[in-house]
Coordinates of C-alpha atoms in Angstrom, one line a residue:
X1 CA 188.0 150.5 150.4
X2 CA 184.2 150.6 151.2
X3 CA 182.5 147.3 151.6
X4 CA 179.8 147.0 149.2
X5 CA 176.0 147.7 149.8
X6 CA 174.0 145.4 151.3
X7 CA 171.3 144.1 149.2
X8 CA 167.7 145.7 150.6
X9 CA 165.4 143.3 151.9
X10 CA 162.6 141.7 149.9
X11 CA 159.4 143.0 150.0
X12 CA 156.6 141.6 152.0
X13 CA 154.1 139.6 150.1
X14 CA 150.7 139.7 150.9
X15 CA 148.8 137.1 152.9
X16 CA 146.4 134.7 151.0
X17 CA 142.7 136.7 150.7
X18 CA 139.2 134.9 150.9
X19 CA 137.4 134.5 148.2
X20 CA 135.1 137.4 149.1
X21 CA 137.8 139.9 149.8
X22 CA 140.0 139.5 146.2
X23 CA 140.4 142.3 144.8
X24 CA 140.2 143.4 140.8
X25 CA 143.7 144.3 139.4
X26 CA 144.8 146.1 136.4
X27 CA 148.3 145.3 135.3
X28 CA 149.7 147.9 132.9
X29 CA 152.3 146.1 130.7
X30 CA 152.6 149.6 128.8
X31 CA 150.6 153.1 128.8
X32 CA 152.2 153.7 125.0
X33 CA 149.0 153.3 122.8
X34 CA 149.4 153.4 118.6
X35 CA 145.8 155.1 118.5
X36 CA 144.9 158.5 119.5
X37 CA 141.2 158.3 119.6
X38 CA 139.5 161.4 120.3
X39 CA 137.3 160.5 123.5
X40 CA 140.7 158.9 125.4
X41 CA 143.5 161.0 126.8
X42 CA 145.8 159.5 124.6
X43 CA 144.6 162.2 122.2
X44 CA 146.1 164.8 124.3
X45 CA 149.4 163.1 125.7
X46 CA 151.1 165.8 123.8
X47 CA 148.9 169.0 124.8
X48 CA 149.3 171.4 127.4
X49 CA 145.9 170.7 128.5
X50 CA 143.2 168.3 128.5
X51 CA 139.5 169.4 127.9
X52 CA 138.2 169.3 131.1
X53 CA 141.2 170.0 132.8
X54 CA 143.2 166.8 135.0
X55 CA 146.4 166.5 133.7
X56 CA 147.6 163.4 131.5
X57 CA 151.3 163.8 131.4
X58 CA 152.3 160.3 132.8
X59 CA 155.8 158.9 131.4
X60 CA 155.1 156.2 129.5
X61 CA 157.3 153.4 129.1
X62 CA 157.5 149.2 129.4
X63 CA 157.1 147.0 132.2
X64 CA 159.8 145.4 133.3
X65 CA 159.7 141.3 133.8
X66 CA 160.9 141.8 137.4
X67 CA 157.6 144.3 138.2
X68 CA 155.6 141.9 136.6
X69 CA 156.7 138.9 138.3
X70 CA 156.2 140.6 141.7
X71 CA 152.7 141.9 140.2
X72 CA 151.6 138.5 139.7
X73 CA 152.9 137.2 142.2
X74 CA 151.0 139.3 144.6
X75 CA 148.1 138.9 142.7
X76 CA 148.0 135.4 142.7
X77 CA 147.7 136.1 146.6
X78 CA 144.6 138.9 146.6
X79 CA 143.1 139.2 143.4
X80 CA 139.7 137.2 142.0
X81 CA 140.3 138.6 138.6
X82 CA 143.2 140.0 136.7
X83 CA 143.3 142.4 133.2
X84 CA 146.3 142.6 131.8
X85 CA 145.6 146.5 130.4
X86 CA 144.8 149.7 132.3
X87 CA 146.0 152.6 129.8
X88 CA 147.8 152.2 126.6
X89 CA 147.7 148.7 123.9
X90 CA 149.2 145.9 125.9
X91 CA 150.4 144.0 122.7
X92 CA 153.2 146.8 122.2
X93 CA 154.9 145.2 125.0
X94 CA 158.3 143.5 123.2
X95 CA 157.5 140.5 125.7
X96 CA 153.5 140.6 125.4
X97 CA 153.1 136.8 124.4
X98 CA 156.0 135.5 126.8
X99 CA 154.2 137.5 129.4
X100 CA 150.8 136.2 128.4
X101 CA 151.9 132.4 128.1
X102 CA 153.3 132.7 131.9
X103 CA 150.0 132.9 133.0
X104 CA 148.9 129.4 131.8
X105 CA 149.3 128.8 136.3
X106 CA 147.4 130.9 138.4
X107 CA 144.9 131.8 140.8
X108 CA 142.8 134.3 139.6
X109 CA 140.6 135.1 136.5
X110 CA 142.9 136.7 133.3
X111 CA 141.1 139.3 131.1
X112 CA 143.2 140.7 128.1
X113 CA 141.8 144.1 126.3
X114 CA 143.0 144.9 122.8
X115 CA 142.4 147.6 120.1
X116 CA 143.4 144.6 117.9
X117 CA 145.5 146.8 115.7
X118 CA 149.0 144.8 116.0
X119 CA 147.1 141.2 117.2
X120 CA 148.7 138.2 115.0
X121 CA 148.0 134.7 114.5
X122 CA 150.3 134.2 117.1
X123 CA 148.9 136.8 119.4
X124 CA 145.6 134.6 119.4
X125 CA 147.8 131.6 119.5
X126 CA 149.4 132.6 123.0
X127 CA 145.8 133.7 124.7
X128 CA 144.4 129.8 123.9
X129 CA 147.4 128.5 125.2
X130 CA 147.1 130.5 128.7
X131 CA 143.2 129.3 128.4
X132 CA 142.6 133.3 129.1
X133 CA 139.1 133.5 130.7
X134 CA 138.1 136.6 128.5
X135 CA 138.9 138.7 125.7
X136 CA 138.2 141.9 125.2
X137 CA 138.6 143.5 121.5
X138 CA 137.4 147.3 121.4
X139 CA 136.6 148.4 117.8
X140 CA 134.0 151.1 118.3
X141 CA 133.3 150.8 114.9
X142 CA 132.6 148.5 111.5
X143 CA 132.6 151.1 108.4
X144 CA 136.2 152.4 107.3
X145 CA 134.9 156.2 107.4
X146 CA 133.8 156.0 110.9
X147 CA 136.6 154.0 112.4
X148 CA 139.3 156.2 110.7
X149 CA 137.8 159.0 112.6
X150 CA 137.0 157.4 115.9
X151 CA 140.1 155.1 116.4
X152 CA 143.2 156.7 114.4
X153 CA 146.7 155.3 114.1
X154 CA 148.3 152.5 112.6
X155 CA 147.1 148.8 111.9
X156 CA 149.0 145.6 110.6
X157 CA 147.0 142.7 109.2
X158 CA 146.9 139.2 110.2
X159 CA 150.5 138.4 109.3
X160 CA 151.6 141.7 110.7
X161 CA 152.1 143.6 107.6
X162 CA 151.4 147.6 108.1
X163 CA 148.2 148.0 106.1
X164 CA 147.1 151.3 104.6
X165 CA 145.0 154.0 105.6
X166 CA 142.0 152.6 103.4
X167 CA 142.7 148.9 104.8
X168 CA 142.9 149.7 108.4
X169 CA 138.9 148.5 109.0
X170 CA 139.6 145.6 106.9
X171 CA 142.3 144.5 108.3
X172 CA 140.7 144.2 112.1
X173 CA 137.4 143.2 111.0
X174 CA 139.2 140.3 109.2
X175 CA 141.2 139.8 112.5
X176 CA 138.1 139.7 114.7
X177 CA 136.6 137.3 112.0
X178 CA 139.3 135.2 112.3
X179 CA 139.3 134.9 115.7
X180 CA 135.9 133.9 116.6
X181 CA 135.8 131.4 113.7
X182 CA 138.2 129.5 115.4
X183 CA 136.9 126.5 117.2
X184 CA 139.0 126.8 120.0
X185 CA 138.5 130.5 120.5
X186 CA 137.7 131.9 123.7
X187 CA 134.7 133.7 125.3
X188 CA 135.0 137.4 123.8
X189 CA 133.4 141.0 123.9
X190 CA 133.0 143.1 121.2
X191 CA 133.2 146.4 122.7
X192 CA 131.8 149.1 121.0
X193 CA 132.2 152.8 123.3
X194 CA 129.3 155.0 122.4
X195 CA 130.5 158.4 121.8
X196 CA 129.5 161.1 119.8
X197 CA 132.3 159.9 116.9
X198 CA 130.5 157.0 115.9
X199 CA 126.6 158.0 115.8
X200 CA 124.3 157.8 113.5
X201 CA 123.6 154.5 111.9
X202 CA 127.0 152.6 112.7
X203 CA 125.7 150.9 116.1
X204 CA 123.0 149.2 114.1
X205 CA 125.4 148.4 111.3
X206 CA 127.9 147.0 114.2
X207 CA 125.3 144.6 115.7
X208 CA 124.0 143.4 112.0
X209 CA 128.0 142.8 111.4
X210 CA 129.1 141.3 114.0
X211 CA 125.5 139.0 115.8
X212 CA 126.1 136.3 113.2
X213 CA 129.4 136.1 113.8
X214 CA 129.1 135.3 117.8
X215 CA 129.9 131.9 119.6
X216 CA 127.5 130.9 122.7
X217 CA 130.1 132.5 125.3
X218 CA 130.6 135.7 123.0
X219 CA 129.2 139.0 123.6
X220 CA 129.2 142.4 121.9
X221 CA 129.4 145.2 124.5
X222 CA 127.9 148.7 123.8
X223 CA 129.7 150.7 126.4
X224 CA 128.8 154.2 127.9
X225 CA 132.0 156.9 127.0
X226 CA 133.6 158.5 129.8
X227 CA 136.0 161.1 130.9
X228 CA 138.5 159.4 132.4
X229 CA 138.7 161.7 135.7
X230 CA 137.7 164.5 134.0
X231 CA 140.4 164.6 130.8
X232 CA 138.0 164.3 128.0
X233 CA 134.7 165.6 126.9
X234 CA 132.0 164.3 125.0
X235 CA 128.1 165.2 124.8
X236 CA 127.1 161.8 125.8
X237 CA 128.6 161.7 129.0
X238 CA 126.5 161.0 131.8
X239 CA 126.2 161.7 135.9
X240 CA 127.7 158.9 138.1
X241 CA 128.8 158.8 141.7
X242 CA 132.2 157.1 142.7
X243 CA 132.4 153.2 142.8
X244 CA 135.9 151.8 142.9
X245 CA 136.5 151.2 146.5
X246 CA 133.0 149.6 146.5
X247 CA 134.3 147.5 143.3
X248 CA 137.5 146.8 145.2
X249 CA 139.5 148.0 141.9
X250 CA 143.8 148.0 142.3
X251 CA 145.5 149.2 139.4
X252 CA 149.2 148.9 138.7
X253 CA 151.4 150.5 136.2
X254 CA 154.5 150.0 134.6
X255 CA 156.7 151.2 137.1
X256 CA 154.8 149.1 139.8
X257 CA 153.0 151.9 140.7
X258 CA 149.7 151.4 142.3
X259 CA 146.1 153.5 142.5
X260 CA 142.3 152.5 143.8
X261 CA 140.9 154.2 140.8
X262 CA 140.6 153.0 137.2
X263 CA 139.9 156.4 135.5
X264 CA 143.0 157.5 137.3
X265 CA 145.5 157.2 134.1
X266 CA 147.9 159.8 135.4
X267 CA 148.3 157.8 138.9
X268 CA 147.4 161.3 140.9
X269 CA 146.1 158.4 143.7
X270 CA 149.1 156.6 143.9
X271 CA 149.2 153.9 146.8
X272 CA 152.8 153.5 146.5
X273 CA 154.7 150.8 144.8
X274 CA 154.4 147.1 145.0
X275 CA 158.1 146.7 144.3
X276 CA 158.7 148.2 147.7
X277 CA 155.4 147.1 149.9
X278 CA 152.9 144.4 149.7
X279 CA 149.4 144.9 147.8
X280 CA 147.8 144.5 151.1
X281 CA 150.3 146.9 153.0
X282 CA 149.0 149.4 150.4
X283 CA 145.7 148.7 149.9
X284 CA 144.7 148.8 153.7
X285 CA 147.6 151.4 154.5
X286 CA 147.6 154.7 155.4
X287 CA 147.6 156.5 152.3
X288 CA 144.6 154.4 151.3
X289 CA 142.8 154.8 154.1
X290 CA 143.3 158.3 154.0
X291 CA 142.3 158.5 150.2
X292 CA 138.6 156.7 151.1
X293 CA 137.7 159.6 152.8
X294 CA 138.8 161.9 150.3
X295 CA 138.3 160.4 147.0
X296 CA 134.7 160.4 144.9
X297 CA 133.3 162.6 142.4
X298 CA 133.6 166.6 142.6
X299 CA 136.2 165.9 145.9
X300 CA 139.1 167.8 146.1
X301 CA 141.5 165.7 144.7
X302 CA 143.2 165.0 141.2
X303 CA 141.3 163.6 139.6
X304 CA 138.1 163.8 141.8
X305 CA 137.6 167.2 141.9
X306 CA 137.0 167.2 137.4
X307 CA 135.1 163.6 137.7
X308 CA 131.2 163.5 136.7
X309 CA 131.1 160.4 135.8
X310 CA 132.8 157.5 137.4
X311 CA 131.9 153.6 136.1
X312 CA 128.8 154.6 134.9
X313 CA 127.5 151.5 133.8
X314 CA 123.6 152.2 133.6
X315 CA 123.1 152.3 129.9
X316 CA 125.8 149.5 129.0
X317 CA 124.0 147.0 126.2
X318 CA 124.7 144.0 125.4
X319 CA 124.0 141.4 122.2
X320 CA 124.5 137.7 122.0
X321 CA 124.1 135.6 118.8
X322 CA 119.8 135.1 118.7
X323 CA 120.9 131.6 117.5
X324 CA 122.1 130.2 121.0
X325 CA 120.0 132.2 122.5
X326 CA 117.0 130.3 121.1
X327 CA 118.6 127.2 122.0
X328 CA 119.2 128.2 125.4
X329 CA 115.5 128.9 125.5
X330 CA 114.6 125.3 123.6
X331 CA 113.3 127.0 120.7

């Protein structure tokens, strides 16, 4: 009779980073998204193509607790700031809010992103209780008409009820509302992406909305659209060289998976896995090294050699509540 297996060796864990090497990390609970809005690559997940060409055809699926125990666990070693979100709507995950209330401990900086569509009372309830550091809800728009065209697919109210195709705006502005009237609420963006689906007068109807409504730590963030390495088009895109080595960006996926690149949703720059090696093993490995000489706009990698844009950042806008600001100001 063979003896059984013997168990493979844990995986190194990183060293403890300085303060000024830490890197940004993206940890993808889930890159299954409810909305299929026209300027992501969610909107193609099913084509044969995308429009400017770099595949999406990532399988999608759920982070396992195990992945995301050894993600934060190496994060707590090397990262200065973690978002739980990369590609698809974290709050799908079946364990979102245990996940989210494990983080109450740490060492790093938590960010959450949201399209807000399947938030809850108890959503919110779970990001005060891990004191998250900021909260980012993307709407992109205020008016029923314009969101129903820029952000499609389905919403559930407050108490989680599916709400209709004529309700779906009312139903997240009343979340957002709810949200930042609570006293206890924390410091929040508003993002609104500016892309050719919501033009016209909606930014301006956005900022009269939502200025009011603002706390002294909340923002609303008007956003530049981009292509994502090249997968989606839009008229308003603009020129940008490469910046995520400089940024020190790590994301990791589902499966563990790891890539340098935030516009890299298909993982064509994978590191490796950080079941298998250490964040700094595959950060300052090989492959990486390797990839900073080959990666940057118009290179000849996936998705480098379809990217015009990278972070560009340069028109990004941003809109506090004129009330704090004139007490900031001793008005």
């Amino acid at each position: 009779m063979d003896a059984p297996a013997a168990p493979l060796p844990a995986p190194a864990r990183s060293p403890e980073y300085p303060a000024e090497r830490r890197l940004r990390v993206s940890v993808e609970l889930t890159n299954i998204c409810n909305f299929t809005c026209p300027f992501c690559p969610q909107a193609f997940k099913h084509a044969d193509s995308t429009p400017l060409g770099a595949p999406y055809d990532r399988r999608q699926g759920l982070m396992s607790r195990a992945t995301f125990e050894r993600a934060i666990d190496e994060c707590n070693r090397v990262a200065e700031t973690v978002e739980l979100g990369f590609f698809g709507e974290q709050t799908l995950h079946r364990d979102y809010l245990e996940f989210v209330r494990s983080l109450r401990e740490r060492n790093f900086r938590l960010e959450l992103s949201t399209n807000v569509s399947f938030v809850t009372r108890e959503t919110m309830q779970a990001w005060i209780d891990a004191r998250v550091d900021l909260v980012r809800l993307s709407l992109d728009a205020v008016t029923p008409e314009v969101f129903n065209r820029a952000r499609p697919g389905k919403v559930r109210d407050l108490a989680g009820r599916l709400a209709p195709e004529r309700e779906r705006m009312k139903a997240i502005n009343d979340k957002v509302r709810y949200w930042l009237a609570l006293p206890e609420h924390l410091p929040t963006r508003l993002v609104f992406v500016k892309s050719s689906h919501n033009q016209g007068d909606e930014r301006e109807r956005f900022l009269a909305h939502w200025t009011p409504c603002l706390g002294p730590d909340d923002r609303i963030l008007m956003k530049q659209v981009l292509t994502y390495g090249g997968k989606t088009a839009d008229p308003l895109v603009l020129a940008h060289r490469c910046n995520v080595w400089e940024l020190r960006y790590l994301m990791i996926d589902w499966r563990g998976v790891v890539s340098p690149c935030n516009l890299d949703t298909n993982m064509d720059l994978a590191l490796g896995n950080v079941n298998q090696h250490s964040i700094h093993e595959l950060y300052n490995g090989a492959v990486a090294n390797d990839l900073r000489k080959r990666t940057g706009c118009l290179k000849d990698l996936t998705p480098c050699r379809t990217c015009v844009d990278g972070n560009n950042w340069s028109r990004n806008e941003t809109f506090a509540n004129p009330l704090y600001e004139a007490a900031r100001a001793g008005v």
